[in-house]
CSV table of C-alpha atoms in Angstrom, one decimal:
chain,number,residue,atom,x,y,z
Q,22,GLY,CA,252.5,-54.3,168.4
Q,23,LYS,CA,253.3,-55.8,171.7
Q,24,GLN,CA,250.9,-53.8,173.9
Q,25,CYS,CA,247.8,-51.7,173.8
Q,26,PHE,CA,245.9,-49.5,176.2
Q,27,LEU,CA,242.2,-49.5,176.7
Q,28,VAL,CA,240.0,-47.2,178.7
Q,29,LEU,CA,237.3,-49.1,180.6
Q,30,ARG,CA,234.3,-47.1,181.9
Q,31,GLN,CA,231.6,-48.0,184.4
Q,32,GLN,CA,229.1,-45.2,184.9
Q,33,GLN,CA,230.9,-42.0,185.7
Q,34,PHE,CA,234.3,-43.6,186.5
Q,35,ASN,CA,237.0,-45.0,184.2
Q,36,ILE,CA,240.3,-46.7,184.5
Q,37,GLN,CA,243.2,-47.4,182.1
Q,38,ALA,CA,243.8,-51.0,181.2
Q,39,LEU,CA,247.0,-52.5,179.7
Q,40,VAL,CA,247.1,-55.6,177.5
Q,41,ALA,CA,250.7,-56.6,176.9
Q,42,VAL,CA,252.4,-59.6,175.3
Q,43,GLY,CA,253.6,-62.0,178.1
Q,44,GLN,CA,252.6,-64.9,180.3
Q,45,HIS,CA,248.9,-64.1,180.0
Q,46,ALA,CA,248.6,-62.5,176.6
Q,47,SER,CA,249.6,-63.5,173.1
Q,48,LYS,CA,250.3,-61.2,170.2
Q,49,GLN,CA,246.9,-62.2,168.8
Q,50,MET,CA,245.2,-61.2,172.0
Q,51,VAL,CA,246.8,-57.7,171.9
Q,52,LYS,CA,245.6,-57.4,168.3
Q,53,PHE,CA,242.1,-58.6,169.3
Q,54,ALA,CA,241.9,-56.1,172.1
Q,55,ALA,CA,243.2,-53.2,170.0
Q,56,ASN,CA,240.4,-53.8,167.4
Q,57,ILE,CA,237.5,-53.8,169.8
Q,58,ASN,CA,235.0,-51.1,168.8
Q,59,LYS,CA,234.5,-48.1,171.1
Q,60,GLU,CA,231.6,-48.4,173.5
Q,61,SER,CA,231.5,-52.2,173.3
Q,62,ILE,CA,230.6,-54.1,176.5
Q,63,VAL,CA,233.5,-56.2,177.7
Q,64,ASP,CA,234.2,-58.6,180.6
Q,65,VAL,CA,237.8,-58.2,181.9
Q,66,GLU,CA,239.9,-60.2,184.3
Q,67,GLY,CA,243.1,-58.7,185.5
Q,68,VAL,CA,245.3,-57.4,188.3
Q,69,VAL,CA,245.1,-53.8,189.7
Q,70,ARG,CA,248.6,-52.3,189.7
Q,71,GLN,CA,249.9,-48.9,190.9
Q,72,ALA,CA,250.6,-46.6,188.0
Q,73,HIS,CA,254.1,-45.2,187.6
Q,74,GLN,CA,252.8,-41.8,186.9
Q,75,LYS,CA,249.3,-40.2,187.2
Q,76,ILE,CA,247.0,-41.1,184.4
Q,77,GLY,CA,245.5,-37.8,183.3
Q,78,GLY,CA,242.7,-39.0,181.1
Q,79,CYS,CA,241.0,-41.3,183.7
Q,80,THR,CA,239.1,-40.7,187.0
Q,81,GLN,CA,241.3,-43.5,188.6
Q,82,GLN,CA,244.6,-41.7,188.2
Q,83,ASP,CA,246.8,-43.8,190.6
Q,84,VAL,CA,246.1,-47.3,189.4
Q,85,GLU,CA,245.8,-49.3,186.2
Q,86,LEU,CA,244.4,-52.7,185.3
Q,87,HIS,CA,246.8,-55.3,183.8
Q,88,VAL,CA,244.5,-57.5,181.7
Q,89,GLN,CA,244.8,-61.3,181.7
Q,90,ARG,CA,241.5,-62.1,179.9
Q,91,ILE,CA,239.1,-60.1,177.9
Q,92,TYR,CA,235.7,-61.1,176.4
Q,93,VAL,CA,233.5,-59.0,174.2
Q,94,ILE,CA,229.9,-59.4,175.5
Q,95,SER,CA,228.3,-57.0,173.1
Q,96,LEU,CA,230.1,-55.4,170.2
Q,97,ALA,CA,229.1,-51.8,169.4
Q,98,GLU,CA,228.9,-50.7,165.7
Q,99,PRO,CA,232.2,-49.3,164.4
Q,100,ARG,CA,230.7,-45.9,163.6
Q,101,LEU,CA,229.1,-44.0,166.6
Q,102,PRO,CA,226.7,-41.1,166.0
Q,103,LEU,CA,228.9,-39.0,168.4
Q,104,GLN,CA,232.2,-39.4,170.2
Q,105,LEU,CA,232.0,-39.3,174.0
Q,106,ASP,CA,235.3,-37.4,174.2
Q,107,ASP,CA,233.7,-34.7,172.1
Q,108,ALA,CA,230.5,-34.8,174.2
Q,109,ILE,CA,232.3,-34.0,177.4
Q,110,ARG,CA,234.7,-31.3,176.0
Q,111,PRO,CA,234.1,-28.0,177.8
Q,112,GLU,CA,232.9,-25.4,175.2
Q,113,VAL,CA,235.8,-23.0,175.5
Q,114,GLU,CA,235.4,-19.8,173.6
Q,115,GLY,CA,238.3,-18.8,171.3
Q,116,GLU,CA,241.0,-21.0,172.9
Q,117,GLU,CA,240.5,-24.4,171.3
Q,118,ASP,CA,238.8,-23.5,168.0
Q,119,GLY,CA,238.4,-26.4,165.7
Q,120,ARG,CA,238.1,-29.1,168.4
Q,121,ALA,CA,234.8,-30.9,168.0
Q,122,THR,CA,231.9,-30.4,170.4
Q,123,VAL,CA,228.5,-32.0,170.1
Q,124,ASN,CA,225.4,-29.9,169.5
Q,125,GLN,CA,222.3,-30.3,171.5
Q,126,ASP,CA,220.1,-31.9,168.9
Q,127,THR,CA,222.7,-34.5,168.0
Q,128,ARG,CA,223.0,-35.3,171.7
Q,129,LEU,CA,219.2,-35.6,172.2
Q,130,ASP,CA,218.7,-37.6,169.0
Q,131,ASN,CA,221.3,-40.1,170.3
Q,132,ARG,CA,220.4,-39.8,174.0
Q,133,VAL,CA,221.4,-43.3,174.9
Q,134,ILE,CA,225.0,-42.6,174.0
Q,135,ASP,CA,224.9,-39.0,175.4
Q,136,LEU,CA,223.7,-40.3,178.7
Q,137,ARG,CA,226.9,-42.5,179.0
Q,138,THR,CA,229.1,-39.4,179.4
Q,139,SER,CA,230.5,-38.7,182.9
Q,140,THR,CA,228.7,-35.4,182.9
Q,141,SER,CA,225.2,-36.9,182.1
Q,142,GLN,CA,225.8,-39.7,184.6
Q,143,ALA,CA,226.6,-37.1,187.3
Q,144,ILE,CA,223.7,-34.9,186.4
Q,145,PHE,CA,221.1,-37.7,186.7
Q,146,CYS,CA,222.7,-39.2,189.9
Q,147,LEU,CA,222.3,-35.7,191.5
Q,148,GLN,CA,218.8,-35.4,190.2
Q,149,SER,CA,217.9,-38.7,191.8
Q,150,GLY,CA,219.4,-37.3,195.0
Q,151,ILE,CA,217.1,-34.3,194.8
Q,152,CYS,CA,214.0,-36.6,194.7
Q,153,GLN,CA,215.4,-38.7,197.5
Q,154,LEU,CA,216.2,-35.7,199.7
Q,155,PHE,CA,212.7,-34.1,198.9
Q,156,ARG,CA,211.0,-37.3,200.1
Q,157,GLU,CA,213.3,-37.9,203.1
Q,158,THR,CA,212.8,-34.3,204.3
Q,159,LEU,CA,209.0,-34.2,204.0
Q,160,ILE,CA,208.5,-37.6,205.5
Q,161,ARG,CA,210.6,-36.5,208.4
Q,162,LYS,CA,208.3,-33.4,208.7
Q,163,GLY,CA,205.2,-35.6,208.9
Q,164,PHE,CA,204.0,-35.3,205.3
Q,165,VAL,CA,202.2,-38.1,203.5
Q,166,GLU,CA,203.1,-39.0,199.9
Q,167,ILE,CA,200.1,-39.2,197.6
Q,168,GLN,CA,199.6,-40.2,193.9
Q,169,THR,CA,197.2,-38.1,191.8
Q,170,PRO,CA,195.5,-38.7,188.5
Q,171,LYS,CA,197.1,-37.3,185.3
Q,172,ILE,CA,194.0,-37.8,183.1
Q,173,ILE,CA,191.4,-35.2,184.2
Q,174,SER,CA,188.0,-34.0,183.1
Q,175,ALA,CA,188.7,-30.2,183.1
Q,176,ALA,CA,191.7,-28.0,182.8
Q,177,SER,CA,193.2,-27.9,186.3
Q,178,GLU,CA,194.4,-24.3,186.2
Q,179,GLY,CA,191.5,-23.0,184.1
Q,180,GLY,CA,193.8,-22.0,181.3
Q,181,ALA,CA,193.9,-23.0,177.7
Q,182,ASN,CA,197.4,-24.6,177.8
Q,183,VAL,CA,196.3,-28.2,178.1
Q,184,PHE,CA,196.7,-31.3,176.0
Q,185,THR,CA,193.4,-32.9,175.0
Q,186,VAL,CA,193.3,-36.7,174.8
Q,187,SER,CA,190.5,-38.8,173.4
Q,188,TYR,CA,188.8,-40.7,176.3
Q,189,PHE,CA,186.4,-43.3,175.0
Q,190,LYS,CA,183.5,-41.3,173.6
Q,191,SER,CA,184.5,-38.0,175.0
Q,192,SER,CA,187.6,-35.9,175.7
Q,193,ALA,CA,189.9,-35.6,178.7
Q,194,TYR,CA,193.0,-33.5,179.5
Q,195,LEU,CA,196.5,-34.2,180.8
Q,196,ALA,CA,196.9,-32.6,184.2
Q,197,GLN,CA,198.8,-29.3,184.3
Q,198,SER,CA,199.3,-29.7,188.0
Q,199,PRO,CA,198.1,-32.0,190.8
Q,200,GLN,CA,196.6,-28.8,192.4
Q,201,LEU,CA,193.0,-29.9,192.7
Q,202,TYR,CA,193.9,-33.3,194.2
Q,203,LYS,CA,196.4,-32.0,196.6
Q,204,GLN,CA,193.8,-29.6,197.9
Q,205,MET,CA,191.1,-32.3,198.1
Q,206,CYS,CA,193.5,-34.3,200.3
Q,207,ILE,CA,193.8,-31.3,202.6
Q,208,CYS,CA,190.0,-31.1,202.7
Q,209,ALA,CA,190.1,-34.9,203.4
Q,210,ASP,CA,192.1,-34.2,206.6
Q,211,PHE,CA,195.5,-35.3,205.5
Q,212,GLU,CA,197.0,-32.0,206.7
Q,213,LYS,CA,200.4,-32.3,204.9
Q,214,VAL,CA,200.8,-34.0,201.6
Q,215,PHE,CA,203.3,-34.1,198.7
Q,216,CYS,CA,203.6,-35.9,195.4
Q,217,VAL,CA,206.3,-36.5,192.7
Q,218,GLY,CA,205.0,-37.0,189.2
Q,219,PRO,CA,204.7,-35.8,185.6
Q,220,VAL,CA,203.1,-32.4,184.8
Q,221,PHE,CA,202.0,-31.4,181.3
Q,222,ARG,CA,201.9,-27.9,179.8
Q,223,ALA,CA,200.8,-27.3,176.3
Q,224,GLU,CA,202.6,-24.0,176.0
Q,225,ASP,CA,204.4,-23.4,172.7
Q,226,SER,CA,207.4,-22.0,174.6
Q,227,ASN,CA,210.8,-22.8,172.9
Q,228,THR,CA,213.0,-21.4,175.7
Q,229,HIS,CA,216.0,-22.7,177.7
Q,230,ARG,CA,213.7,-23.5,180.7
Q,231,HIS,CA,210.3,-24.7,179.4
Q,232,LEU,CA,209.3,-28.3,178.7
Q,233,THR,CA,205.9,-29.7,177.8
Q,234,GLU,CA,206.3,-32.5,180.3
Q,235,PHE,CA,208.3,-32.1,183.4
Q,236,VAL,CA,208.5,-33.7,186.9
Q,237,GLY,CA,206.6,-31.7,189.5
Q,238,LEU,CA,207.6,-31.9,193.2
Q,239,ASP,CA,204.4,-30.7,194.8
Q,240,ILE,CA,203.6,-29.7,198.4
Q,241,GLU,CA,200.3,-28.7,200.1
Q,242,MET,CA,199.6,-28.3,203.8
Q,243,ALA,CA,197.1,-26.9,206.2
Q,244,PHE,CA,198.2,-24.2,208.6
Q,245,ASN,CA,197.1,-22.8,211.9
Q,246,TYR,CA,197.6,-19.1,212.0
Q,247,HIS,CA,199.4,-17.7,208.9
Q,248,TYR,CA,200.4,-18.9,205.4
Q,249,HIS,CA,204.0,-18.1,206.2
Q,250,GLU,CA,204.0,-21.4,208.2
Q,251,VAL,CA,203.8,-23.1,204.8
Q,252,VAL,CA,206.3,-20.8,203.1
Q,253,ASP,CA,208.9,-21.5,205.9
Q,254,GLU,CA,208.3,-25.2,205.6
Q,255,ILE,CA,208.8,-25.3,201.8
Q,256,ALA,CA,211.9,-23.0,202.0
Q,257,ASP,CA,213.4,-25.2,204.7
Q,258,THR,CA,212.7,-28.3,202.6
Q,259,LEU,CA,214.7,-26.7,199.7
Q,260,VAL,CA,217.5,-25.7,202.1
Q,261,GLN,CA,217.7,-29.4,203.4
Q,262,ILE,CA,218.0,-30.5,199.7
Q,263,PHE,CA,220.8,-28.0,199.0
Q,264,LYS,CA,222.7,-29.1,202.2
Q,265,GLY,CA,222.2,-32.8,201.3
Q,266,LEU,CA,223.5,-32.3,197.8
Q,267,GLN,CA,226.6,-30.5,199.2
Q,268,GLU,CA,227.3,-33.4,201.6
Q,269,ARG,CA,226.5,-36.4,199.4
Q,270,PHE,CA,227.1,-35.4,195.8
Q,271,GLN,CA,230.4,-33.5,195.8
Q,272,THR,CA,231.9,-35.9,193.2
Q,273,GLU,CA,229.0,-35.4,190.8
Q,274,ILE,CA,229.1,-31.6,191.3
Q,275,GLN,CA,232.8,-31.6,190.5
Q,276,THR,CA,232.3,-33.9,187.5
Q,277,VAL,CA,229.7,-31.5,186.0
Q,278,ASN,CA,231.9,-28.5,186.8
Q,279,LYS,CA,234.7,-29.9,184.7
Q,280,GLN,CA,232.6,-29.4,181.6
Q,281,PHE,CA,230.4,-26.6,182.8
Q,282,PRO,CA,232.4,-24.4,185.3
Q,283,CYS,CA,230.1,-22.7,187.8
Q,284,GLU,CA,230.2,-20.9,191.1
Q,285,PRO,CA,229.1,-23.1,194.1
Q,286,PHE,CA,225.4,-22.5,194.9
Q,287,LYS,CA,224.9,-20.1,197.9
Q,288,PHE,CA,221.9,-20.0,200.2
Q,289,LEU,CA,221.1,-18.4,203.6
Q,290,GLU,CA,219.5,-19.8,206.8
Q,291,PRO,CA,216.8,-18.7,207.4
Q,292,THR,CA,216.0,-18.1,203.7
Q,293,LEU,CA,215.9,-14.4,202.5
Q,294,ARG,CA,212.3,-13.3,202.0
Q,295,LEU,CA,211.5,-10.1,200.1
Q,296,GLU,CA,208.2,-8.5,199.4
Q,297,TYR,CA,207.2,-7.9,195.8
Q,298,ARG,CA,207.2,-4.2,196.3
Q,299,GLU,CA,210.8,-4.3,197.6
Q,300,ALA,CA,211.8,-6.2,194.4
Q,301,VAL,CA,210.1,-3.6,192.2
Q,302,ALA,CA,211.9,-0.8,194.1
Q,303,MET,CA,215.3,-2.6,193.6
Q,304,LEU,CA,214.6,-3.0,189.8
Q,305,ARG,CA,213.5,0.7,189.5
Q,306,GLU,CA,216.7,1.8,191.2
Q,307,ALA,CA,218.6,-0.2,188.6
Q,308,GLY,CA,216.8,1.7,185.8
Q,309,VAL,CA,213.9,-0.7,185.0
Q,310,GLU,CA,210.5,0.9,184.3
Q,311,MET,CA,207.7,-1.3,185.6
Q,312,GLY,CA,204.2,-0.8,187.2
Q,313,ASP,CA,203.4,-1.9,190.8
Q,314,GLU,CA,201.0,-4.6,189.5
Q,315,GLU,CA,203.1,-5.8,186.6
Q,316,ASP,CA,204.5,-9.4,186.5
Q,317,LEU,CA,208.2,-10.0,186.3
Q,318,SER,CA,209.5,-10.6,182.8
Q,319,THR,CA,212.3,-13.2,182.4
Q,320,PRO,CA,215.1,-10.5,181.9
Q,321,ASN,CA,213.8,-8.6,185.0
Q,322,GLU,CA,213.8,-11.9,187.0
Q,323,LYS,CA,217.4,-12.5,186.1
Q,324,LEU,CA,218.4,-8.9,186.8
Q,325,LEU,CA,216.7,-9.1,190.2
Q,326,GLY,CA,218.7,-12.3,190.9
Q,327,ARG,CA,221.9,-10.5,190.2
Q,328,LEU,CA,220.9,-7.5,192.4
Q,329,VAL,CA,219.9,-9.8,195.3
Q,330,LYS,CA,223.2,-11.7,195.0
Q,331,GLU,CA,225.2,-8.5,195.1
Q,332,LYS,CA,223.2,-7.2,198.1
Q,333,TYR,CA,222.6,-10.3,200.2
Q,334,ASP,CA,225.1,-12.9,198.8
Q,335,THR,CA,222.5,-15.6,198.2
Q,336,ASP,CA,221.4,-17.6,195.1
Q,337,PHE,CA,218.1,-18.6,196.7
Q,338,TYR,CA,215.4,-16.3,197.9
Q,339,ILE,CA,211.6,-15.9,198.2
Q,340,LEU,CA,209.4,-13.2,196.7
Q,341,ASP,CA,206.2,-12.7,198.7
Q,342,LYS,CA,203.0,-10.8,198.3
Q,343,TYR,CA,202.6,-10.8,194.5
Q,344,PRO,CA,200.0,-8.4,193.0
Q,345,LEU,CA,196.6,-10.3,192.9
Q,346,ALA,CA,196.1,-9.3,189.2
Q,347,VAL,CA,198.9,-11.5,188.0
Q,348,ARG,CA,198.0,-14.7,189.9
Q,349,PRO,CA,195.4,-17.5,189.2
Q,350,PHE,CA,191.8,-17.2,190.4
Q,351,TYR,CA,192.2,-19.5,193.4
Q,352,THR,CA,194.8,-17.3,195.1
Q,353,MET,CA,193.9,-15.8,198.4
Q,354,PRO,CA,193.8,-12.0,198.3
Q,355,ASP,CA,195.8,-10.2,201.0
Q,356,PRO,CA,193.4,-9.1,203.8
Q,357,VAL,CA,195.3,-5.9,204.4
Q,358,ASN,CA,195.9,-4.7,200.9
Q,359,PRO,CA,193.3,-5.9,198.4
Q,360,LYS,CA,195.7,-5.3,195.4
Q,361,ASN,CA,198.1,-7.9,196.8
Q,362,SER,CA,197.8,-11.6,197.4
Q,363,ASN,CA,199.1,-14.2,199.8
Q,364,SER,CA,201.3,-15.7,197.1
Q,365,TYR,CA,205.0,-16.3,196.6
Q,366,ASP,CA,207.6,-17.5,194.2
Q,367,MET,CA,211.0,-19.0,195.0
Q,368,PHE,CA,214.1,-18.3,192.9
Q,369,MET,CA,217.5,-20.0,192.3
Q,370,ARG,CA,220.2,-18.0,190.5
Q,371,GLY,CA,217.6,-15.5,189.4
Q,372,GLU,CA,215.1,-18.0,187.9
Q,373,GLU,CA,211.8,-19.1,189.3
Q,374,ILE,CA,211.6,-22.7,190.5
Q,375,LEU,CA,208.5,-22.6,192.6
Q,376,SER,CA,205.2,-20.8,192.4
Q,377,GLY,CA,202.8,-21.0,195.3
Q,378,ALA,CA,200.1,-19.4,197.3
Q,379,GLN,CA,197.5,-19.6,200.0
Q,380,ARG,CA,194.5,-21.1,198.3
Q,381,ILE,CA,190.9,-19.7,198.7
Q,382,HIS,CA,189.1,-22.3,200.9
Q,383,ASP,CA,185.8,-20.5,201.0
Q,384,PRO,CA,183.5,-21.7,198.1
Q,385,GLN,CA,181.7,-18.3,197.9
Q,386,LEU,CA,184.9,-16.3,197.5
Q,387,LEU,CA,186.2,-18.8,195.1
Q,388,THR,CA,183.1,-18.5,192.9
Q,389,GLU,CA,183.5,-14.7,192.9
Q,390,ARG,CA,187.1,-14.8,192.0
Q,391,ALA,CA,186.5,-17.4,189.2
Q,392,GLN,CA,183.8,-15.2,187.7
Q,393,HIS,CA,186.1,-12.2,187.9
Q,394,HIS,CA,188.6,-14.1,185.8
Q,395,GLY,CA,185.9,-15.1,183.3
Q,396,ILE,CA,186.1,-18.8,184.0
Q,397,ASP,CA,183.2,-21.1,183.1
Q,398,LEU,CA,181.9,-22.2,186.5
Q,399,GLU,CA,180.4,-25.4,185.1
Q,400,LYS,CA,184.0,-26.5,184.2
Q,401,ILE,CA,185.3,-26.1,187.7
Q,402,LYS,CA,182.2,-27.2,189.6
Q,403,ALA,CA,183.9,-30.2,191.1
Q,404,TYR,CA,186.8,-28.0,192.3
Q,405,ILE,CA,184.5,-25.5,194.0
Q,406,ASP,CA,182.3,-28.2,195.5
Q,407,SER,CA,185.2,-29.9,197.3
Q,408,PHE,CA,185.3,-26.9,199.7
Q,409,ARG,CA,181.6,-27.1,200.6
Q,410,PHE,CA,182.1,-29.6,203.4
Q,411,GLY,CA,184.6,-27.9,205.6
Q,412,ALA,CA,188.2,-27.0,204.4
Q,413,PRO,CA,191.1,-25.8,206.6
Q,414,PRO,CA,193.1,-22.8,205.5
Q,415,HIS,CA,196.0,-24.2,203.4
Q,416,ALA,CA,198.8,-23.3,201.0
Q,417,GLY,CA,201.3,-25.0,198.9
Q,418,GLY,CA,203.4,-24.9,195.8
Q,419,GLY,CA,204.9,-26.8,192.9
Q,420,ILE,CA,208.6,-27.2,192.1
Q,421,GLY,CA,210.1,-28.2,188.7
Q,422,LEU,CA,212.7,-30.9,189.3
Q,423,GLU,CA,214.5,-30.3,186.1
Q,424,ARG,CA,214.8,-26.6,186.8
Q,425,VAL,CA,216.2,-27.2,190.3
Q,426,THR,CA,218.8,-29.5,188.9
Q,427,MET,CA,219.7,-27.1,186.1
Q,428,LEU,CA,220.0,-24.1,188.4
Q,429,TYR,CA,221.8,-25.8,191.2
Q,430,LEU,CA,224.5,-27.0,188.8
Q,431,GLY,CA,224.5,-23.7,186.9
Q,432,LEU,CA,223.7,-25.3,183.6
Q,433,HIS,CA,222.1,-23.3,180.7
Q,434,ASN,CA,219.4,-25.5,179.4
Q,435,VAL,CA,216.7,-27.5,181.0
Q,436,ARG,CA,217.1,-30.2,178.3
Q,437,GLN,CA,220.4,-31.1,179.9
Q,438,THR,CA,218.6,-32.1,183.1
Q,439,SER,CA,215.6,-33.9,181.5
Q,440,MET,CA,216.5,-37.5,180.6
Q,441,PHE,CA,214.3,-37.6,177.5
Q,442,PRO,CA,213.0,-34.1,177.1
Q,443,ARG,CA,209.7,-33.2,175.6
Q,444,ASP,CA,209.2,-29.7,174.1
Q,445,PRO,CA,207.0,-28.3,171.2
Q,446,LYS,CA,209.5,-29.7,168.7
Q,447,ARG,CA,210.6,-32.9,170.3
Q,448,LEU,CA,208.6,-36.1,170.9
Q,449,THR,CA,211.5,-38.6,170.5
Q,450,PRO,CA,213.4,-40.7,171.5
């Protein structure tokens, strides 16, 4: 009756507040404060005091706020679709049966409230940091940021997994990748470019790591002697991001770890680079049966990640020299072994986060490779034509921002790292 405690939150931090009958507060004021609905927006004036004992439930454990005035700016409805305490409870197996946790659909249907949790706040602060570090690092390396169209006249990867949109009296497509435009900029003598923007994939993949719209961090650059110049540059960019996250975002990493415990992310300098054939040999040694020119399945990818971690103690590595048969038509064949290609993927915790390659910059070879893949040449005429007026050898790759965030933090679903995820079954909110 004479006092009440409130927890006040601002972003990922919270503090205990005390309203007690006395010089500044009447009994009515204590009653008023006690009846404010959870999640309401309040303005509070008070004095910060040292707490007599550590306050376990708050991020500010050594101080509390003694309230002198309190105003309700915006009253939340009394019934919330989910309780924030439930939404940040670690999902412990067996130990705390019966304690409520919030399932993913409930979270995503009420994303505005779910994003208020300390875990969500930390995830998206860290994701913002990844974008910032990506830009900082590449600008320091002399790259130019470009903006590319997302409405295009033909499927950029030549595949069928595109969204068609009506475009005046004809049809257009949502871009699956800024590929063509990055390459055109290299042909236009920009030498090193990058872009950050949405990428659309009309794949009916309902998995823990596929979205129909995600943020692509894309890189393309011309090189002088060998495509490994580009591989090294991209790998170093990712390493700079990992280092920056360790230095600047420890609080956020620890906040997420409270709900989703995870080993710290490990990486080597310089980055470990394995050839595809070495990876196949490691998998065969572990009992996997696969052909030399077979692509990695998701279970084999994950197994390889575990084998690499055991052998080299790194969560981040590069696989180089993929079989030509499993890569897109514009991938440069390996000059030494025609069955291989100058292409590479990068992995975090055993899952692919970047796919890249040296691109074919010779229009004649590009035409032959497109025909070999059975692609309608008319549809990619603009693409092939862009190499007819002189094009330097170049390579690049695309990184999925949500996947990097998910795997760096050791989370289990990419929807946790997409603010308003889009997948085959979800178009709202």
